[in-house]
Amino acid sequence: MTAPALQIRQLTKNFQNHAVLQNISLTLGKGEILFVIGASGCGKTTLLRCLAGFEQPDSGEISLYGRTIYSENTNLPVRERRLGYVVQEGVLFPHLTVYRNIAYGLGNGKGKTAQERQRIEDMMTLTGISELSNRHPHELSGGQQQRVALARALAPDPELILLDEPFSALDEQLRRQIREDMIAALRANGKSAVFVSHDREEALQYADRIAVMKQGRILQTAAPHELYRQPADLETALFIGEGISLPAILNADGTADSELGRLPVGNTLPAGTRGTLLIRPEQFSFNRPNTHAAELSATILNAIPKARHIQIRLKIEQTILTLNTPYAPDFSDGTQTRIYLNSEALFFPEQPAP
């Protein structure tokens, strides 16, 4: 059986008696792209730095393809871990050309041998920067600098690529293009990668799996569609996507009573269980999808045209909801209308007091 590309077991890290990483365990397959997401200060960058060898954990174990790089008895230096690292703003050597920056990733900064020169050329082609080889960093855009940083990280053929919010300093349009190109380059090169990000939409779109972190712990790790549709708890559900949450009580017929009325949940917990409903905006529609869809009365607050949709804010009982619709219903502010819940709401039972 092939060893996983990355295996982390019970990793902990404390700074001045403050737990930054608490018993982190993760597994990453060959060629898999994992996004670690969470709010600022959750520990995601510290996790990446522990993997790279820039920070030393207090306990736990890290292995790459079965090769231990950190444990109670092992702590390989950065240069021996065979990892590539790309940070937010590239951090290129200002006095070196693009070619020499990439050559530096090979360990000598020269690119002397024919094999090394070919590797550099291949990485520039892969990342779309061949025509920039003789330029210096100050002559490059932010996106071009990130391409160079990725080419440099890939040049020595590392076993794993670590990327710490590599797109966050770019403007939205450039970020989208660079992100797609970099993900494509990683996949074309067959590399496993760990991205740190605070952008949940980015993670949902590009990750093979997502790990959600909070206060040094991993709340859940799953494929994007599973994480969005079957979150382990309300906290994860609200972090990974928008939604309205409201108290509810389960009924025996697969529904729950809430301030919006009786809504379908499909939960198998006992009738009378108290908890919280979560409904995603896309679960609502202005057209009845089927005869079983729950019907709700709503008041239109306003409708705002956007680039690709119309954003409609409405009120259901005391709940304010924002919906995006591709068409513009003939509604003015204050209009009474009907909307429909086209799928089952998520239900999270109350947690017992500690």
PDB file of N, CA and C in Angstrom, residues 147-190:
ATOM      1  N   ARG A 147       3.946  33.792 -10.074  1.00  0.00           N
ATOM      2  CA  ARG A 147       4.277  32.708 -11.007  1.00  0.00           C
ATOM      3  C   ARG A 147       5.745  32.302 -10.861  1.00  0.00           C
ATOM      4  N   VAL A 148       6.616  33.300 -10.722  1.00  0.00           N
ATOM      5  CA  VAL A 148       8.038  33.012 -10.535  1.00  0.00           C
ATOM      6  C   VAL A 148       8.257  32.256  -9.226  1.00  0.00           C
ATOM      7  N   ALA A 149       7.569  32.686  -8.170  1.00  0.00           N
ATOM      8  CA  ALA A 149       7.705  32.017  -6.869  1.00  0.00           C
ATOM      9  C   ALA A 149       7.275  30.558  -6.958  1.00  0.00           C
ATOM     10  N   LEU A 150       6.194  30.288  -7.701  1.00  0.00           N
ATOM     11  CA  LEU A 150       5.749  28.907  -7.857  1.00  0.00           C
ATOM     12  C   LEU A 150       6.750  28.107  -8.675  1.00  0.00           C
ATOM     13  N   ALA A 151       7.267  28.697  -9.763  1.00  0.00           N
ATOM     14  CA  ALA A 151       8.264  28.003 -10.585  1.00  0.00           C
ATOM     15  C   ALA A 151       9.499  27.661  -9.756  1.00  0.00           C
ATOM     16  N   ARG A 152       9.921  28.596  -8.902  1.00  0.00           N
ATOM     17  CA  ARG A 152      11.082  28.350  -8.039  1.00  0.00           C
ATOM     18  C   ARG A 152      10.798  27.226  -7.050  1.00  0.00           C
ATOM     19  N   ALA A 153       9.579  27.205  -6.505  1.00  0.00           N
ATOM     20  CA  ALA A 153       9.224  26.155  -5.548  1.00  0.00           C
ATOM     21  C   ALA A 153       9.153  24.786  -6.217  1.00  0.00           C
ATOM     22  N   LEU A 154       8.723  24.746  -7.486  1.00  0.00           N
ATOM     23  CA  LEU A 154       8.587  23.476  -8.202  1.00  0.00           C
ATOM     24  C   LEU A 154       9.910  22.970  -8.771  1.00  0.00           C
ATOM     25  N   ALA A 155      10.865  23.869  -8.996  1.00  0.00           N
ATOM     26  CA  ALA A 155      12.103  23.520  -9.694  1.00  0.00           C
ATOM     27  C   ALA A 155      12.843  22.320  -9.098  1.00  0.00           C
ATOM     28  N   PRO A 156      13.021  22.229  -7.785  1.00  0.00           N
ATOM     29  CA  PRO A 156      13.755  21.082  -7.227  1.00  0.00           C
ATOM     30  C   PRO A 156      12.930  19.804  -7.109  1.00  0.00           C
ATOM     31  N   ASP A 157      11.726  19.799  -7.700  1.00  0.00           N
ATOM     32  CA  ASP A 157      10.836  18.631  -7.673  1.00  0.00           C
ATOM     33  C   ASP A 157      10.526  18.189  -6.239  1.00  0.00           C
ATOM     34  N   PRO A 158       9.934  19.078  -5.438  1.00  0.00           N
ATOM     35  CA  PRO A 158       9.633  18.742  -4.040  1.00  0.00           C
ATOM     36  C   PRO A 158       8.527  17.699  -3.938  1.00  0.00           C
ATOM     37  N   GLU A 159       8.460  17.055  -2.798  1.00  0.00           N
ATOM     38  CA  GLU A 159       7.417  16.055  -2.571  1.00  0.00           C
ATOM     39  C   GLU A 159       6.079  16.702  -2.225  1.00  0.00           C
ATOM     40  N   LEU A 160       6.116  17.936  -1.747  1.00  0.00           N
ATOM     41  CA  LEU A 160       4.900  18.633  -1.329  1.00  0.00           C
ATOM     42  C   LEU A 160       5.107  20.132  -1.493  1.00  0.00           C
ATOM     43  N   ILE A 161       4.049  20.832  -1.952  1.00  0.00           N
ATOM     44  CA  ILE A 161       4.088  22.286  -2.079  1.00  0.00           C
ATOM     45  C   ILE A 161       3.190  22.896  -1.008  1.00  0.00           C
ATOM     46  N   LEU A 162       3.717  23.885  -0.287  1.00  0.00           N
ATOM     47  CA  LEU A 162       2.964  24.619   0.728  1.00  0.00           C
ATOM     48  C   LEU A 162       2.754  26.044   0.227  1.00  0.00           C
ATOM     49  N   LEU A 163       1.522  26.530   0.289  1.00  0.00           N
ATOM     50  CA  LEU A 163       1.206  27.868  -0.222  1.00  0.00           C
ATOM     51  C   LEU A 163       0.408  28.643   0.823  1.00  0.00           C
ATOM     52  N   ASP A 164       0.990  29.741   1.294  1.00  0.00           N
ATOM     53  CA  ASP A 164       0.383  30.535   2.367  1.00  0.00           C
ATOM     54  C   ASP A 164      -0.308  31.763   1.781  1.00  0.00           C
ATOM     55  N   GLU A 165      -1.617  31.660   1.565  1.00  0.00           N
ATOM     56  CA  GLU A 165      -2.433  32.739   1.003  1.00  0.00           C
ATOM     57  C   GLU A 165      -1.741  33.412  -0.186  1.00  0.00           C
ATOM     58  N   PRO A 166      -1.387  32.645  -1.225  1.00  0.00           N
ATOM     59  CA  PRO A 166      -0.580  33.197  -2.319  1.00  0.00           C
ATOM     60  C   PRO A 166      -1.304  34.183  -3.218  1.00  0.00           C
ATOM     61  N   PHE A 167      -2.632  34.281  -3.110  1.00  0.00           N
ATOM     62  CA  PHE A 167      -3.376  35.153  -4.019  1.00  0.00           C
ATOM     63  C   PHE A 167      -3.968  36.384  -3.334  1.00  0.00           C
ATOM     64  N   SER A 168      -3.862  36.484  -2.024  1.00  0.00           N
ATOM     65  CA  SER A 168      -4.611  37.501  -1.282  1.00  0.00           C
ATOM     66  C   SER A 168      -4.146  38.928  -1.567  1.00  0.00           C
ATOM     67  N   ALA A 169      -2.905  39.113  -2.041  1.00  0.00           N
ATOM     68  CA  ALA A 169      -2.408  40.460  -2.307  1.00  0.00           C
ATOM     69  C   ALA A 169      -2.747  40.944  -3.718  1.00  0.00           C
ATOM     70  N   LEU A 170      -3.399  40.102  -4.517  1.00  0.00           N
ATOM     71  CA  LEU A 170      -3.714  40.446  -5.905  1.00  0.00           C
ATOM     72  C   LEU A 170      -5.134  40.986  -6.010  1.00  0.00           C
ATOM     73  N   ASP A 171      -5.383  41.831  -7.023  1.00  0.00           N
ATOM     74  CA  ASP A 171      -6.745  42.311  -7.232  1.00  0.00           C
ATOM     75  C   ASP A 171      -7.612  41.172  -7.753  1.00  0.00           C
ATOM     76  N   GLU A 172      -8.925  41.351  -7.678  1.00  0.00           N
ATOM     77  CA  GLU A 172      -9.855  40.241  -7.901  1.00  0.00           C
ATOM     78  C   GLU A 172      -9.698  39.585  -9.269  1.00  0.00           C
ATOM     79  N   GLN A 173      -9.638  40.378 -10.330  1.00  0.00           N
ATOM     80  CA  GLN A 173      -9.557  39.806 -11.671  1.00  0.00           C
ATOM     81  C   GLN A 173      -8.251  39.059 -11.873  1.00  0.00           C
ATOM     82  N   LEU A 174      -7.141  39.658 -11.447  1.00  0.00           N
ATOM     83  CA  LEU A 174      -5.843  39.009 -11.577  1.00  0.00           C
ATOM     84  C   LEU A 174      -5.775  37.780 -10.692  1.00  0.00           C
ATOM     85  N   ARG A 175      -6.342  37.873  -9.494  1.00  0.00           N
ATOM     86  CA  ARG A 175      -6.331  36.748  -8.564  1.00  0.00           C
ATOM     87  C   ARG A 175      -6.989  35.516  -9.176  1.00  0.00           C
ATOM     88  N   ARG A 176      -8.110  35.733  -9.858  1.00  0.00           N
ATOM     89  CA  ARG A 176      -8.829  34.617 -10.464  1.00  0.00           C
ATOM     90  C   ARG A 176      -7.974  33.918 -11.526  1.00  0.00           C
ATOM     91  N   GLN A 177      -7.316  34.704 -12.383  1.00  0.00           N
ATOM     92  CA  GLN A 177      -6.517  34.127 -13.457  1.00  0.00           C
ATOM     93  C   GLN A 177      -5.280  33.417 -12.922  1.00  0.00           C
ATOM     94  N   ILE A 178      -4.555  34.076 -12.013  1.00  0.00           N
ATOM     95  CA  ILE A 178      -3.341  33.483 -11.455  1.00  0.00           C
ATOM     96  C   ILE A 178      -3.677  32.216 -10.674  1.00  0.00           C
ATOM     97  N   ARG A 179      -4.761  32.254  -9.945  1.00  0.00           N
ATOM     98  CA  ARG A 179      -5.183  31.093  -9.153  1.00  0.00           C
ATOM     99  C   ARG A 179      -5.446  29.894 -10.051  1.00  0.00           C
ATOM    100  N   GLU A 180      -6.194  30.107 -11.122  1.00  0.00           N
ATOM    101  CA  GLU A 180      -6.504  29.012 -12.039  1.00  0.00           C
ATOM    102  C   GLU A 180      -5.241  28.465 -12.691  1.00  0.00           C
ATOM    103  N   ASP A 181      -4.335  29.362 -13.089  1.00  0.00           N
ATOM    104  CA  ASP A 181      -3.100  28.924 -13.742  1.00  0.00           C
ATOM    105  C   ASP A 181      -2.200  28.159 -12.779  1.00  0.00           C
ATOM    106  N   MET A 182      -2.114  28.624 -11.527  1.00  0.00           N
ATOM    107  CA  MET A 182      -1.250  27.954 -10.558  1.00  0.00           C
ATOM    108  C   MET A 182      -1.799  26.588 -10.171  1.00  0.00           C
ATOM    109  N   ILE A 183      -3.109  26.494  -9.992  1.00  0.00           N
ATOM    110  CA  ILE A 183      -3.716  25.198  -9.689  1.00  0.00           C
ATOM    111  C   ILE A 183      -3.487  24.237 -10.850  1.00  0.00           C
ATOM    112  N   ALA A 184      -3.656  24.729 -12.085  1.00  0.00           N
ATOM    113  CA  ALA A 184      -3.434  23.891 -13.266  1.00  0.00           C
ATOM    114  C   ALA A 184      -1.986  23.421 -13.336  1.00  0.00           C
ATOM    115  N   ALA A 185      -1.039  24.309 -12.998  1.00  0.00           N
ATOM    116  CA  ALA A 185       0.377  23.936 -13.019  1.00  0.00           C
ATOM    117  C   ALA A 185       0.677  22.850 -11.986  1.00  0.00           C
ATOM    118  N   LEU A 186       0.098  22.974 -10.800  1.00  0.00           N
ATOM    119  CA  LEU A 186       0.299  21.955  -9.767  1.00  0.00           C
ATOM    120  C   LEU A 186      -0.249  20.611 -10.215  1.00  0.00           C
ATOM    121  N   ARG A 187      -1.433  20.622 -10.795  1.00  0.00           N
ATOM    122  CA  ARG A 187      -2.045  19.364 -11.238  1.00  0.00           C
ATOM    123  C   ARG A 187      -1.263  18.766 -12.407  1.00  0.00           C
ATOM    124  N   ALA A 188      -0.801  19.622 -13.329  1.00  0.00           N
ATOM    125  CA  ALA A 188      -0.030  19.127 -14.469  1.00  0.00           C
ATOM    126  C   ALA A 188       1.281  18.497 -14.016  1.00  0.00           C
ATOM    127  N   ASN A 189       1.819  18.997 -12.912  1.00  0.00           N
ATOM    128  CA  ASN A 189       3.077  18.472 -12.389  1.00  0.00           C
ATOM    129  C   ASN A 189       2.864  17.336 -11.389  1.00  0.00           C
ATOM    130  N   GLY A 190       1.583  16.996 -11.128  1.00  0.00           N
ATOM    131  CA  GLY A 190       1.264  15.886 -10.234  1.00  0.00           C
ATOM    132  C   GLY A 190       1.623  16.121  -8.787  1.00  0.00           C
TER     133      GLY A 190
END
